[in-house]
């Protein structure tokens, strides 16, 4: 009697695990938030398999260290953590973000890789040892290594003199770029490599068939401040340079490659700029409805303590909006590096 009742009770409940994949996809399409979609993939293996090709349109966010190997993605527009991940794969590694969903990481052993925190896929890069150096300032990713329609190149700023090198995933060694030192930032833009010195000069290198040739040198914008860190980014198909004065004010210039001249701009138009030492990029606000157009997201740094060559940074995150500054929220993880990233759950082409 009990067994019969138990079978009848089980039969009265739907078999949620075996919902047809097309129905699950329709439900996922109607889900309002990325968090809801991520939770759907975590229900069971069959749901995860059915939704593996579901496009998740993640917003630009901060990847922050929470505790141990746990990292969280913080959505500034929602002022909330929308997903937490256990990532022992990057334990003890320095990380740089990108707008392509992949991190660039370097371990204590100087081994470097490209890593997707959602899929946990990775691509090896040459060791820093191939440059006979141990100091790495920055890594910059040109595109997703899964995008067959683009040439994935990684740029490295290294050594105390801030030299520049490049490599592709799978290469055996880094290729140094001669003739330039004191590099603040670099970018792979429209098939060329552009590097910005601390003086504000821009060096352009043509990258054709795996070889590099120096193409042009662009003069610095005026006025330029040598002591300000400079960042290169693509703004709607234009190469732009931004510098900040401890995030009190921003100077942004657009390069006219036909006249070799700079134009100072006072508006980002319909774009949003995500500004940081580990990654700087701009997005069209229309592609991310929660982003404010003509807005700069950045960090405020207040130096409160100096302890034997180590400066403790007490941080707040804010935005610069239509020439006005306002604090969006207090930074919840005081000693976590600020890494901007647009997570991608699968192959995605920008």
mmCIF file with all atom_site columns, C-alpha atoms in Angstrom, residues 71-192:
data_model
loop_
_atom_site.group_PDB
_atom_site.id
_atom_site.type_symbol
_atom_site.label_atom_id
_atom_site.label_alt_id
_atom_site.label_comp_id
_atom_site.label_asym_id
_atom_site.label_entity_id
_atom_site.label_seq_id
_atom_site.pdbx_PDB_ins_code
_atom_site.Cartn_x
_atom_site.Cartn_y
_atom_site.Cartn_z
_atom_site.occupancy
_atom_site.B_iso_or_equiv
_atom_site.pdbx_formal_charge
_atom_site.auth_seq_id
_atom_site.auth_comp_id
_atom_site.auth_asym_id
_atom_site.auth_atom_id
_atom_site.pdbx_PDB_model_num
ATOM 1   C CA . UNK A 1 71  ? 35.581 35.447 -6.878  1.00 0.00 ? 71  UNK A CA 1
ATOM 2   C CA . UNK A 1 72  ? 32.475 37.502 -7.474  1.00 0.00 ? 72  UNK A CA 1
ATOM 3   C CA . UNK A 1 73  ? 31.209 39.535 -10.400 1.00 0.00 ? 73  UNK A CA 1
ATOM 4   C CA . UNK A 1 74  ? 29.906 42.880 -9.191  1.00 0.00 ? 74  UNK A CA 1
ATOM 5   C CA . UNK A 1 75  ? 27.371 44.722 -11.334 1.00 0.00 ? 75  UNK A CA 1
ATOM 6   C CA . UNK A 1 76  ? 27.793 48.436 -10.632 1.00 0.00 ? 76  UNK A CA 1
ATOM 7   C CA . UNK A 1 77  ? 24.438 49.416 -12.100 1.00 0.00 ? 77  UNK A CA 1
ATOM 8   C CA . UNK A 1 78  ? 22.631 46.995 -9.769  1.00 0.00 ? 78  UNK A CA 1
ATOM 9   C CA . UNK A 1 79  ? 25.091 47.531 -6.900  1.00 0.00 ? 79  UNK A CA 1
ATOM 10  C CA . UNK A 1 80  ? 24.997 43.812 -6.336  1.00 0.00 ? 80  UNK A CA 1
ATOM 11  C CA . UNK A 1 81  ? 26.931 40.593 -6.834  1.00 0.00 ? 81  UNK A CA 1
ATOM 12  C CA . UNK A 1 82  ? 25.193 38.575 -9.527  1.00 0.00 ? 82  UNK A CA 1
ATOM 13  C CA . UNK A 1 83  ? 27.408 35.491 -9.560  1.00 0.00 ? 83  UNK A CA 1
ATOM 14  C CA . UNK A 1 84  ? 30.144 33.931 -7.430  1.00 0.00 ? 84  UNK A CA 1
ATOM 15  C CA . UNK A 1 85  ? 32.655 31.416 -8.760  1.00 0.00 ? 85  UNK A CA 1
ATOM 16  C CA . UNK A 1 86  ? 35.205 29.091 -7.216  1.00 0.00 ? 86  UNK A CA 1
ATOM 17  C CA . UNK A 1 87  ? 38.380 29.604 -9.270  1.00 0.00 ? 87  UNK A CA 1
ATOM 18  C CA . UNK A 1 88  ? 41.310 27.652 -7.841  1.00 0.00 ? 88  UNK A CA 1
ATOM 19  C CA . UNK A 1 89  ? 42.815 27.792 -11.349 1.00 0.00 ? 89  UNK A CA 1
ATOM 20  C CA . UNK A 1 90  ? 43.950 31.385 -10.780 1.00 0.00 ? 90  UNK A CA 1
ATOM 21  C CA . UNK A 1 91  ? 45.053 31.009 -7.156  1.00 0.00 ? 91  UNK A CA 1
ATOM 22  C CA . UNK A 1 92  ? 48.118 33.165 -6.516  1.00 0.00 ? 92  UNK A CA 1
ATOM 23  C CA . UNK A 1 93  ? 48.103 34.576 -10.038 1.00 0.00 ? 93  UNK A CA 1
ATOM 24  C CA . UNK A 1 94  ? 48.002 38.228 -11.091 1.00 0.00 ? 94  UNK A CA 1
ATOM 25  C CA . UNK A 1 95  ? 45.068 38.981 -13.367 1.00 0.00 ? 95  UNK A CA 1
ATOM 26  C CA . UNK A 1 96  ? 44.177 41.550 -16.028 1.00 0.00 ? 96  UNK A CA 1
ATOM 27  C CA . UNK A 1 97  ? 40.680 41.924 -17.439 1.00 0.00 ? 97  UNK A CA 1
ATOM 28  C CA . UNK A 1 98  ? 39.271 42.429 -20.925 1.00 0.00 ? 98  UNK A CA 1
ATOM 29  C CA . UNK A 1 99  ? 35.969 43.242 -22.655 1.00 0.00 ? 99  UNK A CA 1
ATOM 30  C CA . UNK A 1 100 ? 36.088 39.818 -24.352 1.00 0.00 ? 100 UNK A CA 1
ATOM 31  C CA . UNK A 1 101 ? 35.277 37.634 -21.339 1.00 0.00 ? 101 UNK A CA 1
ATOM 32  C CA . UNK A 1 102 ? 38.826 36.339 -20.851 1.00 0.00 ? 102 UNK A CA 1
ATOM 33  C CA . UNK A 1 103 ? 41.396 37.087 -18.175 1.00 0.00 ? 103 UNK A CA 1
ATOM 34  C CA . UNK A 1 104 ? 45.135 37.290 -18.691 1.00 0.00 ? 104 UNK A CA 1
ATOM 35  C CA . UNK A 1 105 ? 46.975 35.705 -15.773 1.00 0.00 ? 105 UNK A CA 1
ATOM 36  C CA . UNK A 1 106 ? 50.580 35.340 -14.647 1.00 0.00 ? 106 UNK A CA 1
ATOM 37  C CA . UNK A 1 107 ? 51.710 32.978 -11.896 1.00 0.00 ? 107 UNK A CA 1
ATOM 38  C CA . UNK A 1 108 ? 54.646 33.115 -9.464  1.00 0.00 ? 108 UNK A CA 1
ATOM 39  C CA . UNK A 1 109 ? 56.436 30.750 -11.859 1.00 0.00 ? 109 UNK A CA 1
ATOM 40  C CA . UNK A 1 110 ? 56.098 33.448 -14.587 1.00 0.00 ? 110 UNK A CA 1
ATOM 41  C CA . UNK A 1 111 ? 53.873 31.164 -16.670 1.00 0.00 ? 111 UNK A CA 1
ATOM 42  C CA . UNK A 1 112 ? 51.182 33.167 -18.504 1.00 0.00 ? 112 UNK A CA 1
ATOM 43  C CA . UNK A 1 113 ? 47.800 32.096 -19.829 1.00 0.00 ? 113 UNK A CA 1
ATOM 44  C CA . UNK A 1 114 ? 44.478 33.360 -21.151 1.00 0.00 ? 114 UNK A CA 1
ATOM 45  C CA . UNK A 1 115 ? 41.622 32.112 -18.949 1.00 0.00 ? 115 UNK A CA 1
ATOM 46  C CA . UNK A 1 116 ? 37.826 32.256 -19.203 1.00 0.00 ? 116 UNK A CA 1
ATOM 47  C CA . UNK A 1 117 ? 36.426 32.356 -15.643 1.00 0.00 ? 117 UNK A CA 1
ATOM 48  C CA . UNK A 1 118 ? 32.981 31.102 -16.703 1.00 0.00 ? 118 UNK A CA 1
ATOM 49  C CA . UNK A 1 119 ? 33.871 28.199 -18.982 1.00 0.00 ? 119 UNK A CA 1
ATOM 50  C CA . UNK A 1 120 ? 37.268 27.668 -17.270 1.00 0.00 ? 120 UNK A CA 1
ATOM 51  C CA . UNK A 1 121 ? 38.831 27.226 -20.694 1.00 0.00 ? 121 UNK A CA 1
ATOM 52  C CA . UNK A 1 122 ? 42.458 28.337 -20.957 1.00 0.00 ? 122 UNK A CA 1
ATOM 53  C CA . UNK A 1 123 ? 45.046 29.025 -23.651 1.00 0.00 ? 123 UNK A CA 1
ATOM 54  C CA . UNK A 1 124 ? 48.794 28.952 -22.920 1.00 0.00 ? 124 UNK A CA 1
ATOM 55  C CA . UNK A 1 125 ? 51.054 31.908 -23.642 1.00 0.00 ? 125 UNK A CA 1
ATOM 56  C CA . UNK A 1 126 ? 54.863 31.945 -23.601 1.00 0.00 ? 126 UNK A CA 1
ATOM 57  C CA . UNK A 1 127 ? 56.553 32.180 -20.233 1.00 0.00 ? 127 UNK A CA 1
ATOM 58  C CA . UNK A 1 128 ? 57.885 35.569 -19.172 1.00 0.00 ? 128 UNK A CA 1
ATOM 59  C CA . UNK A 1 129 ? 61.217 33.778 -18.826 1.00 0.00 ? 129 UNK A CA 1
ATOM 60  C CA . UNK A 1 130 ? 61.545 33.865 -22.633 1.00 0.00 ? 130 UNK A CA 1
ATOM 61  C CA . UNK A 1 131 ? 62.075 37.628 -22.256 1.00 0.00 ? 131 UNK A CA 1
ATOM 62  C CA . UNK A 1 132 ? 64.724 37.116 -19.543 1.00 0.00 ? 132 UNK A CA 1
ATOM 63  C CA . UNK A 1 133 ? 62.639 39.298 -17.257 1.00 0.00 ? 133 UNK A CA 1
ATOM 64  C CA . UNK A 1 134 ? 60.645 38.779 -14.076 1.00 0.00 ? 134 UNK A CA 1
ATOM 65  C CA . UNK A 1 135 ? 58.781 42.101 -13.845 1.00 0.00 ? 135 UNK A CA 1
ATOM 66  C CA . UNK A 1 136 ? 55.458 42.264 -15.665 1.00 0.00 ? 136 UNK A CA 1
ATOM 67  C CA . UNK A 1 137 ? 53.528 45.543 -15.686 1.00 0.00 ? 137 UNK A CA 1
ATOM 68  C CA . UNK A 1 138 ? 50.512 44.759 -17.853 1.00 0.00 ? 138 UNK A CA 1
ATOM 69  C CA . UNK A 1 139 ? 48.955 42.304 -20.306 1.00 0.00 ? 139 UNK A CA 1
ATOM 70  C CA . UNK A 1 140 ? 46.514 43.436 -23.018 1.00 0.00 ? 140 UNK A CA 1
ATOM 71  C CA . UNK A 1 141 ? 44.235 41.139 -25.037 1.00 0.00 ? 141 UNK A CA 1
ATOM 72  C CA . UNK A 1 142 ? 43.240 42.054 -28.601 1.00 0.00 ? 142 UNK A CA 1
ATOM 73  C CA . UNK A 1 143 ? 40.223 39.736 -28.975 1.00 0.00 ? 143 UNK A CA 1
ATOM 74  C CA . UNK A 1 144 ? 38.741 36.457 -27.781 1.00 0.00 ? 144 UNK A CA 1
ATOM 75  C CA . UNK A 1 145 ? 41.015 33.487 -28.557 1.00 0.00 ? 145 UNK A CA 1
ATOM 76  C CA . UNK A 1 146 ? 37.850 31.604 -29.577 1.00 0.00 ? 146 UNK A CA 1
ATOM 77  C CA . UNK A 1 147 ? 36.950 34.129 -32.276 1.00 0.00 ? 147 UNK A CA 1
ATOM 78  C CA . UNK A 1 148 ? 38.102 32.616 -35.559 1.00 0.00 ? 148 UNK A CA 1
ATOM 79  C CA . UNK A 1 149 ? 37.343 35.875 -37.373 1.00 0.00 ? 149 UNK A CA 1
ATOM 80  C CA . UNK A 1 150 ? 40.030 37.853 -35.576 1.00 0.00 ? 150 UNK A CA 1
ATOM 81  C CA . UNK A 1 151 ? 43.758 37.684 -34.948 1.00 0.00 ? 151 UNK A CA 1
ATOM 82  C CA . UNK A 1 152 ? 44.176 37.090 -31.211 1.00 0.00 ? 152 UNK A CA 1
ATOM 83  C CA . UNK A 1 153 ? 47.311 38.858 -30.008 1.00 0.00 ? 153 UNK A CA 1
ATOM 84  C CA . UNK A 1 154 ? 48.491 39.547 -26.470 1.00 0.00 ? 154 UNK A CA 1
ATOM 85  C CA . UNK A 1 155 ? 50.687 42.547 -25.675 1.00 0.00 ? 155 UNK A CA 1
ATOM 86  C CA . UNK A 1 156 ? 52.981 42.604 -22.650 1.00 0.00 ? 156 UNK A CA 1
ATOM 87  C CA . UNK A 1 157 ? 54.502 45.641 -20.943 1.00 0.00 ? 157 UNK A CA 1
ATOM 88  C CA . UNK A 1 158 ? 57.446 44.346 -18.940 1.00 0.00 ? 158 UNK A CA 1
ATOM 89  C CA . UNK A 1 159 ? 60.693 45.223 -17.106 1.00 0.00 ? 159 UNK A CA 1
ATOM 90  C CA . UNK A 1 160 ? 61.476 48.333 -15.073 1.00 0.00 ? 160 UNK A CA 1
ATOM 91  C CA . UNK A 1 161 ? 61.956 50.244 -18.338 1.00 0.00 ? 161 UNK A CA 1
ATOM 92  C CA . UNK A 1 162 ? 58.460 49.267 -19.545 1.00 0.00 ? 162 UNK A CA 1
ATOM 93  C CA . UNK A 1 163 ? 59.404 47.555 -22.785 1.00 0.00 ? 163 UNK A CA 1
ATOM 94  C CA . UNK A 1 164 ? 56.810 46.029 -25.112 1.00 0.00 ? 164 UNK A CA 1
ATOM 95  C CA . UNK A 1 165 ? 56.434 42.516 -26.551 1.00 0.00 ? 165 UNK A CA 1
ATOM 96  C CA . UNK A 1 166 ? 53.727 40.490 -28.243 1.00 0.00 ? 166 UNK A CA 1
ATOM 97  C CA . UNK A 1 167 ? 52.697 36.849 -28.658 1.00 0.00 ? 167 UNK A CA 1
ATOM 98  C CA . UNK A 1 168 ? 49.803 34.652 -29.724 1.00 0.00 ? 168 UNK A CA 1
ATOM 99  C CA . UNK A 1 169 ? 48.290 31.809 -27.694 1.00 0.00 ? 169 UNK A CA 1
ATOM 100 C CA . UNK A 1 170 ? 50.372 28.727 -28.397 1.00 0.00 ? 170 UNK A CA 1
ATOM 101 C CA . UNK A 1 171 ? 53.584 30.611 -29.292 1.00 0.00 ? 171 UNK A CA 1
ATOM 102 C CA . UNK A 1 172 ? 56.806 29.332 -27.745 1.00 0.00 ? 172 UNK A CA 1
ATOM 103 C CA . UNK A 1 173 ? 58.329 32.748 -26.992 1.00 0.00 ? 173 UNK A CA 1
ATOM 104 C CA . UNK A 1 174 ? 57.459 36.432 -26.750 1.00 0.00 ? 174 UNK A CA 1
ATOM 105 C CA . UNK A 1 175 ? 58.612 38.719 -29.561 1.00 0.00 ? 175 UNK A CA 1
ATOM 106 C CA . UNK A 1 176 ? 60.120 41.972 -28.213 1.00 0.00 ? 176 UNK A CA 1
ATOM 107 C CA . UNK A 1 177 ? 59.293 45.197 -30.041 1.00 0.00 ? 177 UNK A CA 1
ATOM 108 C CA . UNK A 1 178 ? 62.492 47.188 -30.426 1.00 0.00 ? 178 UNK A CA 1
ATOM 109 C CA . UNK A 1 179 ? 62.899 50.946 -30.400 1.00 0.00 ? 179 UNK A CA 1
ATOM 110 C CA . UNK A 1 180 ? 60.458 51.906 -27.664 1.00 0.00 ? 180 UNK A CA 1
ATOM 111 C CA . UNK A 1 181 ? 60.693 52.149 -23.874 1.00 0.00 ? 181 UNK A CA 1
ATOM 112 C CA . UNK A 1 182 ? 58.621 53.793 -21.161 1.00 0.00 ? 182 UNK A CA 1
ATOM 113 C CA . UNK A 1 183 ? 55.353 52.328 -22.447 1.00 0.00 ? 183 UNK A CA 1
ATOM 114 C CA . UNK A 1 184 ? 52.275 53.329 -20.434 1.00 0.00 ? 184 UNK A CA 1
ATOM 115 C CA . UNK A 1 185 ? 49.729 51.386 -22.471 1.00 0.00 ? 185 UNK A CA 1
ATOM 116 C CA . UNK A 1 186 ? 49.238 49.561 -25.767 1.00 0.00 ? 186 UNK A CA 1
ATOM 117 C CA . UNK A 1 187 ? 46.352 48.389 -27.925 1.00 0.00 ? 187 UNK A CA 1
ATOM 118 C CA . UNK A 1 188 ? 45.748 46.247 -31.000 1.00 0.00 ? 188 UNK A CA 1
ATOM 119 C CA . UNK A 1 189 ? 43.615 48.528 -33.165 1.00 0.00 ? 189 UNK A CA 1
ATOM 120 C CA . UNK A 1 190 ? 42.459 47.933 -36.760 1.00 0.00 ? 190 UNK A CA 1
ATOM 121 C CA . UNK A 1 191 ? 45.247 45.463 -37.493 1.00 0.00 ? 191 UNK A CA 1
ATOM 122 C CA . UNK A 1 192 ? 48.073 47.565 -36.042 1.00 0.00 ? 192 UNK A CA 1
#
